[in-house]
Amino acid sequence: MSELSVNHLLGIKDLSRSDIELIFNTADQFKDVINRPIKKVPSLRDITIVNLFFENSTRTRLSFELAEKRLSADTLNFSASSSSVKKGETLIDTVNNILSMKVDMVVMRHPNPGAAEFLSRNVDSTIINAGDGAHEHPTQALLDAYSIREKHKNLEGKKVVIVGDILHSRVALSNIFCLQKLGAEVQVCGPTTLIPKYIKGLGVAVSHSLEESLAWCDVANMLRVQHERQELQYFPSIREYSQQYGITMNHLERLDKEITIMHPGPINRGVEISSEVADSDYSIILNQVENGVAIRMAVLYLLASKNKMNFKD
Amino acid sequence: MESTNILIKKAKIVDPNSPFNQQVVDVWISNDQIVKIGKNLKVKADEIIDLKNIHLSPGWFDLRANFCDPGHEEREDLESGIHAAIFGGFTAVALSPDTYPSINGKAQIEYVYQKAEDFPVNVLPMGNISKNLEGKELSEMYDMFQAGAVGFSEAKNSLNNAALLKLALLYGKEFAPAPHIFCNESNLAKNGQMHEGVTSTTLGLKGIPALAEEISLLRNLHLAKYCECPLHIMGVASKEAVKILKQAQKDKITHSADVAWCNLLFTDKTTQNYDANYKVLPPLRSESDRKALVKAVINGHIKAITSDHSPVDIENKLCEFEQAQFGMIGLEAMFGALGLLREEGLTLEKIIECISINPRNILNLPVASISEGSWAELTLFDPDLEWAFEKEHIQSKSKNTPLIGQKLKGRALGIINKGMLVLMPT
C-alpha cells in the first residue's frame, strides 16, 4: 500500500508529486462516500482530532470538522477567542495540554507563518496546517488542484492565473507550489502593490492586466481581497480595485475560449467577481467546497495511516 | 586571578603597531605594564605561560554588546555578560544603551562602572542620543560623557526625525566621538521579520528590504556631510550599502562602519525552517550581500566587526517566528566563527584590527600596543585551534545561538587586563 512521504501536512512545499496524486486518488474514493445516502465510514473511529483555530475561520473549520465526522473521528474545537492564549500561554504549552487529554491529531490555523512547522518540531503529534499567516494553506491548494483535475482531467501544461492580493495570500503560495508540482504553468495577476517583489523567484510569471491574463489562461483563480491582513492601504478604493481586477461576464464573453473560474471563498460579490460570473457555468466555486471535504478526509486518513493510528491491534 | 608578574613564553605578536609584530618573543609583564619583550627572557615571574601556538594581540574590544542590565537580568546581567566577554577573549566591551531603563543619564553610567569595577574587562557604557530612546529630544549627552559614556547611539531604533539627528551630530561634535547610527527606514521595515527576498516570499514572512537600510544610510550620510560631522554606521548588512559607503569615502564624508559577525557568516537561507535563532537585526541577507560584506572588511570599507551580543531567553526564541525577538549572542564564539572566514581571504591580521584596534579608534580611545613600557591589556589566543562549540562554553545566561555543535577555528586562551590574568581551560 502506498503512503505519504510526510508525517504532517505543513505545506505543499514538502509534498512530492506522488504524495499529491495519492491524496487525489484517495479523495476520489471519499467523494463517492460523501455522495452516498450513508455518508460515513469508520476509518478514524477512536481517533480524536482537535481543530485549533487561532484565527477566524468558518468554512475551513466546518470543512475539516465535517471531514473528521464523516471518518468517524471524535472532534474537539478550540478557538483563540475562548483560549488561554491571551493569558500568555505558549503555543507549545497550549497544544501539549490538549494532547495530554489523549488527542491524536491537530488541525491548526494560526496567524503566524511557520507556526505549524514550529509546532511539528516541538510537540509529539500529527499536525495539519489549516493556514499559517501568509505562508501556506495546503488543503485549499489541494482541493483547488483537485477541482481543476476534475474539470480538465489533467493539470499538465494547463495555464492557471491567480488574481488578486498575492502579497498577503497563503492560498496563492500553496497554489503556486501545488500547481507547479503537477506540471501546470502559473501566472499571478494583480495591482503592483499586492505582488511580492521577489515572486518571480518562485518560477511564476507576473501580469498586471486582467484582460491579458484571462486571454492567456485555462483557469482563473480569483482571490478575495484580504482587508484584514493589510496594514497599509494598498489601493485607493474597492471601486478602483474592481474596475481593474474584478471579473465580469463581459470579460468572459470577449474570450474565444471557455475558461474555468475559481474562488477560495468567501466571495465578495461585485468586488473581485461579479454575481453573474460567480453563479455561471464558468464557475466551479461550489464544486471546490464539496471537494474540500473529500480532500480533507483523504489527508486525515492518509496521515493517520502513515502514523499507524488506525491500525490498532 | 591577581597576578602582577607574568612571563609569556614564545608568543607570536599580532599587532600592526608593535615593533615586534609577527615575531615570536617572550613578553614580561609586571605591575600592569609590559616591561620587557625579547627572545629567551630570563626573568623571575610568579606565573609563566608556555602554551602551544600562543599568539598575543592588544586586548579585543567589542563595539556593541547588550548585557540587558538593568531591565532584563533574566537574559543577561553585567556579571554574566563579563564572563561571556572573558571567554571570548575580550578585554573591553562597549555596551548598547537599550537597557530598561535605557542609559539616559549620569546615574546609569555610574551604575555600570561601579558594578563592573572589579572584573578584568572594561565595560564601557554608551549613552542614548535621545531621551528614553524616544527619538524626540536630546538626552544629556555632555553630562553622560563627563560621567564616562564612551559614545552615543540610539541602539537599533531608527532616528526617523532627521532634525534630531542633525542636532545630535552638531551638539556632540565638540566633545563626543561620532554617534553610532543604525540605518533602517522604519516605515519600509515595519513588521519585517527577515531579509526581503525569495526566501521570505517562500516562507510568507514579511521582509525587511535592503532598501530600508540603504535609504536611511544615504540620508544619514547626507546629514553628516551637511553638519561636517563624522558618523559611525552600525551593522552594515547589504551589498548596496557597501557601495554607498565606498562612494561616501570618495565624497570625503567622514565615517566609519561596523558589521556584526553573524552577517559575515550566515544568509537568509538559514531561516528556511523558521529557526528563530537566525532572527537578527539587521537581518541576514543574501549570499551576494554576505560576500560583499566580507570583501568590504578585507578592503577596509568596514572597519570593525562586532559581536552584537544580544541575549534573548528561550521563551522569546522557542516560539512562532513572528513572535520571536531579534538577536543572537556572540561574545563567546565570535573569534572562532571568524576563523572560518580565513579561507575566504579574511586574514588573521585583519580580524585582529577589526576586533581590537579599529573599534578603539572609532571611539577615540587609546590603543595599547605590544611594546615595552605600554600598559598591559592583552588577549592570548590560538588562531588555528579547531574545536566544537558546545552549550557548556556559553557563559551568557541566554543560549540563543545557532552555533552549538558547530566546528570553529581559533579560540581565546586568556586575557590580561587591569593587572589581572585569566586563563581559559581548553
XYZ file of C-alpha atoms in Angstrom:
739
model
C 0.000 0.000 0.000
C 1.393 3.390 -0.853
C 1.678 6.009 1.818
C 2.598 9.671 2.151
C 6.255 10.664 2.376
C 5.449 13.089 5.195
C 4.219 12.673 8.765
C 2.443 16.033 8.871
C 0.792 18.256 6.325
C 2.612 21.525 6.904
C 2.761 22.843 3.393
C 2.658 21.802 -0.223
C 6.365 22.639 -0.340
C 7.149 19.376 1.475
C 4.981 17.118 -0.691
C 6.098 15.145 -3.710
C 4.042 14.824 -6.846
C 3.198 11.242 -5.929
C 2.015 12.401 -2.485
C -0.374 14.796 -4.189
C -1.577 12.107 -6.594
C -2.100 9.695 -3.710
C -4.206 12.309 -1.914
C -6.258 12.843 -5.095
C -6.851 9.129 -5.655
C -7.894 8.700 -2.042
C -10.150 11.746 -2.306
C -11.853 10.152 -5.317
C -12.978 7.312 -3.077
C -14.107 9.627 -0.295
C -16.002 11.758 -2.759
C -18.018 8.656 -3.628
C -18.596 8.073 0.064
C -19.955 11.540 0.779
C -22.354 11.239 -2.123
C -23.888 8.042 -0.783
C -27.011 8.002 1.387
C -24.854 6.947 4.320
C -22.005 9.431 4.217
C -19.918 7.999 6.950
C -17.085 5.444 7.143
C -15.466 4.069 10.301
C -11.874 4.718 9.153
C -10.874 7.021 12.013
C -13.034 5.584 14.738
C -11.456 6.051 18.160
C -9.172 8.799 16.849
C -9.544 12.221 18.396
C -8.766 15.309 16.405
C -8.582 18.865 17.711
C -9.346 21.796 15.443
C -7.217 24.574 16.853
C -8.161 27.876 15.325
C -6.156 30.864 16.438
C -7.692 32.920 13.684
C -11.250 33.309 12.499
C -12.470 30.789 10.006
C -15.857 29.448 9.167
C -15.622 27.387 6.027
C -12.245 25.755 6.581
C -13.202 24.801 10.113
C -16.577 23.445 9.035
C -14.992 21.544 6.185
C -12.401 19.946 8.462
C -14.978 19.155 11.092
C -17.241 17.549 8.570
C -14.364 15.552 7.082
C -13.482 14.317 10.569
C -17.073 13.363 11.334
C -17.517 11.547 8.035
C -14.473 9.484 9.015
C -15.990 8.785 12.451
C -13.271 10.628 14.350
C -14.051 12.378 17.608
C -13.577 16.108 17.221
C -12.770 18.916 19.544
C -12.952 22.573 18.637
C -10.809 25.262 20.107
C -10.780 28.866 19.050
C -8.491 31.644 20.155
C -11.170 33.970 21.477
C -12.025 31.478 24.224
C -8.494 30.237 24.735
C -5.762 30.714 27.224
C -3.503 32.154 24.536
C -4.405 35.642 25.632
C -3.347 34.767 29.150
C 0.189 34.336 27.866
C 0.409 30.585 27.484
C 2.850 29.468 24.806
C 1.701 27.593 21.741
C 3.672 24.513 22.791
C 2.065 24.510 26.251
C -1.413 25.020 24.845
C -1.045 22.099 22.481
C 0.662 19.827 24.984
C -2.200 20.422 27.397
C -4.663 19.337 24.769
C -2.549 16.356 23.770
C -2.438 15.198 27.390
C -6.146 14.603 27.091
C -5.286 11.868 24.566
C -5.836 13.775 21.382
C -4.238 12.175 18.300
C -4.114 14.836 15.617
C -4.013 18.610 15.482
C -5.559 20.701 12.751
C -4.314 24.226 13.260
C -4.929 27.637 11.798
C -2.600 30.308 13.093
C -1.857 33.915 12.117
C 1.935 33.432 12.112
C 3.799 31.959 9.137
C 5.628 28.768 10.060
C 3.514 28.140 13.183
C 2.534 24.641 12.020
C 6.109 23.717 11.177
C 7.267 25.075 14.511
C 4.645 23.043 16.318
C 5.519 19.855 14.448
C 9.095 20.128 15.667
C 8.130 20.737 19.278
C 5.195 18.511 20.137
C 4.573 14.833 19.663
C 1.557 14.723 17.407
C 0.444 14.787 13.796
C -0.043 18.361 12.604
C -2.208 19.532 9.746
C -1.789 23.120 8.681
C -5.144 24.764 8.061
C -3.450 28.067 7.155
C -0.474 29.807 8.743
C -0.378 33.539 8.178
C 0.679 34.449 4.663
C 2.578 31.186 4.297
C 0.591 28.130 3.239
C -2.897 26.722 3.163
C -2.147 23.274 1.791
C -5.605 21.690 1.880
C -7.008 24.662 -0.038
C -4.387 24.231 -2.756
C -5.041 20.508 -2.890
C -8.766 20.986 -3.283
C -8.206 23.680 -5.893
C -5.917 21.452 -7.962
C -8.267 18.525 -7.441
C -11.156 20.603 -8.750
C -9.157 21.602 -11.839
C -8.239 17.959 -12.381
C -11.912 17.027 -12.120
C -12.854 19.531 -14.790
C -9.835 19.295 -17.082
C -8.717 15.695 -16.412
C -5.070 16.639 -16.183
C -3.053 19.600 -14.922
C -0.005 19.010 -17.071
C 0.540 22.057 -19.272
C -2.569 23.831 -18.014
C -2.313 27.579 -17.619
C -3.580 28.929 -14.325
C -3.685 32.554 -13.279
C -4.098 33.578 -9.663
C -5.656 37.026 -9.450
C -5.659 39.445 -6.545
C -3.811 40.037 -3.323
C -0.793 37.785 -3.760
C 1.209 39.620 -1.085
C -0.935 38.522 1.830
C -2.203 35.235 0.472
C -1.339 31.791 1.766
C -3.731 30.388 -0.827
C -1.616 31.882 -3.615
C 1.622 30.458 -2.261
C 0.248 26.947 -1.731
C -1.460 27.040 -5.113
C 1.772 28.051 -6.826
C 3.686 25.155 -5.262
C 0.912 22.620 -5.909
C 0.172 23.571 -9.497
C 3.845 23.627 -10.404
C 4.388 20.195 -8.901
C 1.572 18.899 -11.090
C 3.047 20.403 -14.246
C 0.818 23.450 -14.660
C 2.059 26.889 -15.686
C 1.283 29.600 -13.154
C 0.857 33.315 -13.526
C -0.050 35.824 -10.842
C -2.019 38.929 -11.646
C -2.890 41.922 -9.512
C -2.064 45.505 -8.651
C 1.696 46.125 -8.444
C 1.350 46.936 -4.755
C -0.042 43.480 -3.986
C 2.508 41.405 -5.905
C 5.616 40.463 -3.857
C 8.781 41.882 -5.395
C 10.525 38.512 -5.475
C 7.614 36.336 -6.617
C 9.308 35.603 -9.956
C 11.924 33.716 -7.952
C 9.249 31.058 -7.428
C 9.053 30.467 -11.166
C 5.773 32.247 -11.840
C 5.001 34.866 -14.470
C 3.601 38.228 -13.399
C 0.872 40.205 -15.091
C -0.893 43.413 -14.178
C -3.643 43.180 -16.780
C -6.679 41.047 -16.024
C -7.684 41.047 -19.722
C -4.299 39.709 -20.822
C -4.244 37.096 -18.077
C -7.708 35.832 -18.944
C -6.770 35.582 -22.615
C -3.704 33.534 -21.614
C -5.175 31.132 -19.075
C -7.297 27.988 -18.925
C -8.217 28.594 -15.294
C -8.519 31.821 -13.297
C -8.452 31.616 -9.521
C -9.873 34.855 -8.146
C -8.638 35.616 -4.637
C -10.535 37.542 -2.064
C -9.233 40.987 -1.168
C -7.948 40.456 2.369
C -8.590 43.739 4.098
C -7.857 42.252 7.498
C -4.259 41.427 6.547
C -3.439 44.765 5.037
C -1.686 47.079 7.435
C -1.459 49.706 4.700
C -3.881 50.832 2.086
C -2.540 49.012 -0.962
C -5.074 50.516 -3.341
C -7.157 53.676 -3.030
C -10.621 52.142 -3.068
C -12.595 48.958 -3.644
C -14.153 50.734 -6.600
C -10.796 51.157 -8.299
C -9.785 47.611 -7.490
C -12.861 46.118 -9.027
C -12.562 48.360 -12.092
C -9.179 46.811 -12.794
C -9.294 43.322 -11.296
C -12.947 42.421 -10.839
C -14.040 39.741 -13.273
C -17.361 40.248 -15.107
C -19.330 38.413 -17.777
C -18.055 40.992 -20.206
C -14.547 39.652 -19.799
C -15.579 36.065 -20.349
C -17.798 36.715 -23.354
C -14.982 38.501 -25.131
C -12.733 35.434 -24.974
C -12.632 32.950 -27.849
C -12.479 30.045 -25.415
C -14.186 28.879 -22.275
C -12.142 29.243 -19.128
C -12.783 27.954 -15.625
C -13.338 30.406 -12.771
C -12.428 29.502 -9.224
C -12.522 31.275 -5.888
C -11.403 30.019 -2.471
C -14.262 31.894 -0.794
C -15.762 33.709 0.872
C -16.515 35.732 -2.239
C -17.025 39.468 -2.249
C -19.679 39.739 -4.923
C -19.126 42.789 -7.069
C -15.546 43.245 -5.912
C -13.237 40.575 -7.334
C -16.055 38.671 -9.018
C -19.457 39.732 -10.317
C -22.532 37.816 -9.246
C -23.198 36.698 -12.827
C -19.766 35.112 -13.089
C -19.953 33.512 -9.656
C -23.269 31.902 -10.500
C -22.397 30.998 -14.110
C -21.337 27.690 -15.632
C -17.806 29.021 -15.861
C -17.585 28.886 -12.109
C -16.671 25.756 -10.147
C -16.749 27.546 -6.799
C -19.258 25.219 -5.167
C -17.510 22.120 -6.539
C -14.414 23.395 -4.757
C -16.314 23.495 -1.495
C -17.639 19.961 -1.970
C -14.203 18.675 -2.934
C -12.754 20.328 0.138
C -14.422 17.776 2.363
C -13.193 14.837 0.275
C -9.646 16.210 0.137
C -9.552 16.801 3.898
C -10.884 13.309 4.518
C -8.105 11.951 2.316
C -5.432 13.971 4.122
C -6.639 12.941 7.575
C -6.976 9.320 6.566
C -3.557 9.113 4.904
C -1.758 10.808 7.789
C -3.459 8.555 10.310
C -2.388 5.542 8.232
C 1.111 6.837 7.872
C 1.410 7.306 11.615
C -0.198 3.899 12.254
C -3.069 5.346 14.233
C -5.887 3.452 12.628
C -4.277 0.044 12.671
C -4.567 -0.774 16.301
C -4.225 -4.417 17.331
C 43.213 35.907 39.107
C 45.517 38.605 40.514
C 48.981 38.084 39.162
C 51.251 41.025 38.791
C 54.338 39.344 37.447
C 53.801 37.232 34.351
C 56.117 35.812 31.713
C 54.568 34.695 28.445
C 56.895 32.388 26.561
C 57.242 32.154 22.793
C 54.197 34.184 21.825
C 53.629 35.325 18.280
C 52.748 39.007 18.294
C 49.841 40.139 16.125
C 49.798 43.906 16.421
C 50.474 46.228 13.486
C 51.516 48.986 15.916
C 54.143 46.869 17.654
C 57.820 46.764 16.670
C 57.579 43.039 17.373
C 54.658 42.402 15.022
C 54.716 38.878 13.586
C 57.727 37.907 15.730
C 57.807 35.062 18.227
C 59.051 36.539 21.513
C 58.792 36.315 25.287
C 56.784 39.056 26.971
C 57.309 40.022 30.602
C 54.519 41.865 32.348
C 54.844 43.351 35.781
C 52.534 45.639 37.706
C 50.101 46.177 34.895
C 52.853 47.071 32.412
C 54.754 45.372 29.641
C 58.263 45.627 30.986
C 60.332 43.667 28.561
C 59.958 41.905 25.217
C 62.633 39.717 23.679
C 63.888 36.249 22.893
C 64.566 33.871 25.795
C 63.928 36.376 28.566
C 65.461 35.288 31.846
C 63.269 36.902 34.491
C 61.714 35.786 37.724
C 57.974 35.616 37.224
C 55.145 34.481 39.519
C 53.374 32.983 36.562
C 54.927 31.519 33.436
C 52.640 30.932 30.471
C 54.050 28.482 27.993
C 51.305 27.330 25.625
C 51.389 25.778 22.193
C 50.823 28.161 19.267
C 50.146 31.080 21.582
C 49.519 34.434 19.909
C 49.277 37.801 21.563
C 47.406 40.885 20.442
C 46.128 44.077 22.022
C 43.081 43.145 24.096
C 39.978 42.590 21.986
C 37.323 45.256 22.017
C 33.700 44.637 21.222
C 31.969 47.667 19.846
C 28.435 46.553 20.661
C 27.040 44.174 23.223
C 23.859 44.236 25.239
C 24.098 42.991 28.819
C 20.395 43.691 29.477
C 21.226 45.096 32.910
C 19.173 46.767 34.241
C 15.849 45.532 32.992
C 16.212 42.030 31.644
C 18.552 40.375 34.096
C 16.913 37.029 33.326
C 18.617 37.229 29.922
C 21.959 38.638 30.997
C 23.437 40.815 33.671
C 26.699 42.666 33.894
C 28.444 39.772 35.595
C 27.329 37.017 33.213
C 27.996 39.304 30.270
C 31.503 39.936 31.541
C 32.113 36.195 31.807
C 30.933 35.774 28.224
C 33.361 38.514 27.188
C 36.242 36.884 29.058
C 35.536 33.515 27.471
C 35.559 35.160 24.059
C 38.866 36.923 24.727
C 37.560 40.462 25.122
C 39.201 42.929 27.486
C 36.715 45.680 26.707
C 33.099 45.915 25.664
C 31.053 48.950 24.666
C 27.540 48.480 25.984
C 24.495 49.231 23.925
C 22.280 51.777 25.739
C 18.974 49.981 25.210
C 18.628 48.571 28.692
C 15.457 49.180 30.676
C 15.512 51.921 31.688
C 17.850 52.891 28.898
C 21.136 54.644 29.558
C 19.823 58.154 29.875
C 21.979 59.934 32.375
C 24.931 60.047 34.696
C 23.365 57.666 37.228
C 23.077 54.792 34.778
C 26.611 55.350 33.520
C 27.922 55.245 37.075
C 25.906 52.096 37.816
C 27.668 50.220 35.029
C 31.140 51.366 36.087
C 30.541 50.516 39.714
C 29.187 47.079 39.032
C 31.963 46.134 36.614
C 34.798 47.688 38.580
C 36.395 44.548 39.986
C 36.378 42.499 36.802
C 39.206 42.223 34.289
C 37.011 43.557 31.468
C 36.495 47.254 30.832
C 32.756 47.637 30.486
C 32.118 50.914 28.745
C 28.563 52.223 28.540
C 27.258 54.112 25.549
C 24.594 56.729 26.180
C 21.305 57.407 24.449
C 21.111 60.056 21.792
C 17.503 60.849 22.609
C 15.807 60.778 25.993
C 14.462 57.266 26.696
C 15.271 56.356 23.078
C 12.030 58.075 22.146
C 13.531 59.979 19.242
C 12.050 63.252 20.444
C 14.611 65.319 22.326
C 18.315 65.088 23.014
C 19.465 63.358 26.157
C 22.050 64.978 28.420
C 24.954 63.853 26.276
C 27.533 66.132 27.800
C 26.745 65.117 31.352
C 26.866 61.441 30.413
C 30.139 61.954 28.556
C 31.633 63.563 31.649
C 30.465 60.564 33.674
C 32.222 58.185 31.292
C 29.894 57.410 28.381
C 32.235 56.293 25.606
C 29.886 57.303 22.835
C 26.253 57.731 21.874
C 23.771 55.721 19.943
C 20.064 55.204 19.560
C 20.619 51.426 19.734
C 18.724 49.823 16.865
C 15.990 52.398 16.764
C 15.791 54.336 13.535
C 16.177 58.006 14.158
C 13.336 58.909 11.837
C 13.490 62.519 12.849
C 16.261 63.884 10.630
C 16.246 67.175 12.501
C 17.051 65.378 15.737
C 19.974 63.502 14.207
C 21.238 66.794 12.825
C 21.120 68.279 16.317
C 22.829 65.248 17.837
C 25.639 65.408 15.303
C 26.188 69.101 15.850
C 25.762 69.072 19.611
C 28.122 66.159 20.208
C 30.717 67.334 17.713
C 32.868 69.222 20.182
C 33.217 66.531 22.811
C 31.945 63.124 21.739
C 33.113 60.583 19.168
C 30.984 60.056 16.066
C 27.496 58.881 17.058
C 26.613 55.270 16.213
C 23.607 55.135 13.960
C 21.613 52.122 12.860
C 20.243 52.560 9.370
C 16.783 51.119 8.910
C 13.957 53.218 7.496
C 11.269 52.103 9.881
C 8.231 52.521 7.638
C 9.764 50.349 4.941
C 10.968 47.829 7.504
C 7.752 47.813 9.524
C 6.728 44.373 10.823
C 9.591 42.856 8.834
C 10.865 39.540 10.137
C 13.816 38.748 7.907
C 15.608 39.880 4.761
C 13.195 40.513 1.902
C 13.936 38.095 -0.919
C 12.880 34.811 -2.436
C 13.265 33.049 0.921
C 10.978 35.464 2.776
C 8.473 35.191 -0.076
C 8.537 31.399 0.108
C 8.121 31.474 3.883
C 5.296 34.001 3.796
C 7.229 36.238 6.178
C 7.229 39.987 5.845
C 10.591 41.125 4.577
C 12.941 43.858 5.703
C 14.079 45.205 2.362
C 17.730 46.143 1.876
C 16.206 49.358 0.566
C 15.216 50.317 4.127
C 18.873 50.169 5.126
C 20.138 51.959 2.042
C 17.704 54.869 2.058
C 18.406 55.510 5.717
C 22.162 55.203 5.164
C 22.091 57.725 2.339
C 20.061 60.152 4.418
C 22.357 59.834 7.400
C 25.488 60.330 5.330
C 23.973 63.461 3.807
C 23.224 64.788 7.262
C 26.795 64.091 8.349
C 28.091 65.888 5.296
C 25.871 68.900 5.928
C 26.899 69.085 9.570
C 30.546 68.383 8.756
C 30.476 65.784 11.499
C 31.766 62.233 11.456
C 29.303 59.375 11.664
C 29.592 55.733 12.620
C 27.306 53.266 10.847
C 26.183 50.274 12.901
C 25.627 46.843 11.423
C 26.039 47.200 7.676
C 24.187 44.308 6.058
C 23.697 44.814 2.330
C 25.828 44.901 -0.789
C 24.293 48.162 -1.931
C 25.066 49.731 1.467
C 28.712 48.798 0.967
C 28.617 50.559 -2.393
C 27.151 53.650 -0.748
C 29.941 53.621 1.862
C 32.583 53.431 -0.848
C 31.026 56.393 -2.611
C 30.878 58.305 0.676
C 34.585 57.734 1.072
C 35.180 59.156 -2.390
C 32.974 62.114 -1.491
C 35.071 62.633 1.633
C 32.216 62.172 4.082
C 33.971 61.200 7.306
C 32.525 57.940 8.516
C 33.287 54.501 9.832
C 31.197 51.357 9.779
C 30.910 48.040 11.531
C 29.351 44.702 10.732
C 28.024 42.020 13.062
C 29.915 38.727 12.774
C 26.730 36.795 12.015
C 26.069 38.882 8.909
C 29.516 37.813 7.661
C 28.736 34.137 8.201
C 25.101 33.442 7.535
C 22.493 34.228 4.882
C 18.697 34.382 4.801
C 18.633 30.729 3.677
C 19.300 29.747 7.312
C 15.748 30.704 8.270
C 14.249 28.221 5.801
C 12.741 26.129 8.575
C 11.780 29.102 10.738
C 14.660 28.682 13.192
C 14.326 31.840 15.272
C 17.963 31.624 16.357
C 18.706 33.187 12.987
C 16.291 36.041 13.539
C 18.579 39.018 13.949
C 18.615 42.720 13.237
C 19.981 43.739 10.787
C 18.666 40.625 9.080
C 20.871 38.001 7.474
C 20.691 38.906 3.818
C 21.545 37.068 0.599
C 24.779 35.297 -0.291
C 25.839 38.153 -2.567
C 25.280 40.598 0.304
C 27.294 38.393 2.628
C 30.171 38.142 0.175
C 30.164 41.909 -0.335
C 30.388 42.391 3.445
C 33.358 40.027 3.770
C 35.069 41.846 0.921
C 34.333 45.225 2.497
C 36.014 44.090 5.714
C 39.027 42.813 3.758
C 39.270 46.082 1.814
C 38.798 48.240 4.880
C 35.492 49.853 3.935
C 34.065 48.270 7.058
C 36.425 48.910 9.946
C 35.081 46.879 12.832
C 33.449 43.520 13.450
C 31.141 43.357 16.442
C 29.613 40.521 18.409
C 26.328 42.432 18.525
C 25.791 40.208 21.560
C 22.008 40.228 22.055
C 20.826 37.732 24.654
C 17.246 36.508 24.299
C 15.761 33.990 26.715
C 14.344 30.739 25.397
C 10.742 31.828 25.977
C 11.259 34.531 23.369
C 13.052 32.298 20.881
C 11.292 28.939 21.123
C 8.054 30.300 19.723
C 6.427 31.250 16.451
C 8.963 33.094 14.262
C 6.920 36.306 14.190
C 6.673 36.294 17.976
C 10.379 35.638 18.497
C 12.621 38.545 19.409
C 15.559 39.624 17.317
C 19.073 38.792 18.466
C 21.922 36.329 18.746
C 24.607 36.049 21.375
C 28.108 36.346 20.006
C 30.828 37.142 22.510
C 31.907 33.575 23.281
C 32.089 32.202 19.757
C 32.813 35.195 17.573
C 36.546 34.761 17.171
C 36.227 31.054 16.375
C 33.455 31.773 13.887
C 35.503 34.467 12.157
C 38.306 31.942 11.841
C 36.071 30.060 9.409
C 36.248 33.069 7.107
C 40.021 32.921 6.795
C 39.574 30.630 3.802
C 37.579 33.422 2.144
C 40.573 35.741 2.349
C 39.920 37.383 5.709
C 43.369 37.279 7.284
C 44.113 36.907 10.958
C 45.777 40.321 10.962
C 42.634 41.904 9.520
C 40.448 40.168 12.092
C 42.635 41.488 14.928
C 42.489 45.024 13.513
C 38.698 44.785 13.308
C 38.166 43.452 16.807
C 40.906 45.254 18.644
C 42.466 48.340 17.159
C 39.807 49.855 14.911
C 36.952 49.749 17.443
C 39.054 51.842 19.842
C 39.887 54.284 17.067
C 36.191 54.595 16.252
C 35.535 55.662 19.847
C 38.687 57.832 20.010
C 40.068 55.591 22.761
C 43.796 54.923 23.210
C 45.116 51.661 21.783
C 47.617 49.715 23.823
C 50.367 48.417 21.614
C 52.561 45.489 22.498
C 55.727 47.396 23.247
C 57.925 47.890 26.280
C 56.509 50.450 28.662
C 52.966 50.128 27.380
C 50.159 49.150 29.758
C 49.207 45.501 29.581
C 45.786 44.920 28.046
C 46.231 41.752 26.066
C 44.415 38.801 24.573
C 46.155 35.434 24.404
C 44.859 33.157 21.681
C 45.431 30.248 19.339
C 44.118 31.196 15.892
C 44.376 27.695 14.482
C 42.744 25.643 17.200
C 39.805 23.715 15.797
C 37.152 22.987 18.350
C 33.456 22.274 18.638
C 31.404 24.993 20.280
C 29.102 23.436 22.867
C 26.401 24.661 25.169
C 28.702 24.421 28.188
C 31.002 27.012 26.606
C 28.235 29.596 26.798
C 28.715 31.888 29.783
C 25.786 34.083 28.881
C 22.502 33.467 30.676
C 20.857 33.116 27.264
C 21.722 30.406 24.772
C 20.367 31.973 21.607
C 22.980 30.963 19.084
C 22.806 28.544 16.179
C 26.480 27.692 16.651
C 26.005 24.983 19.295
C 27.633 21.813 17.975
C 29.483 23.681 15.213
C 33.189 23.425 14.465
C 35.035 26.691 14.944
C 38.578 27.752 14.159
C 40.526 29.789 16.684
C 39.973 30.344 20.372
C 40.948 32.776 23.077
C 43.307 31.291 25.647
C 43.079 34.105 28.137
C 43.204 37.811 28.838
C 45.399 40.140 30.810
C 43.898 43.420 31.917
C 43.810 45.716 34.963
C 46.665 43.703 36.430
C 44.626 40.537 36.296
C 45.246 37.362 34.350
C 42.508 34.944 33.365
C 43.475 31.748 31.582
C 40.821 29.624 29.937
C 40.932 25.861 30.172
C 40.883 24.447 26.630
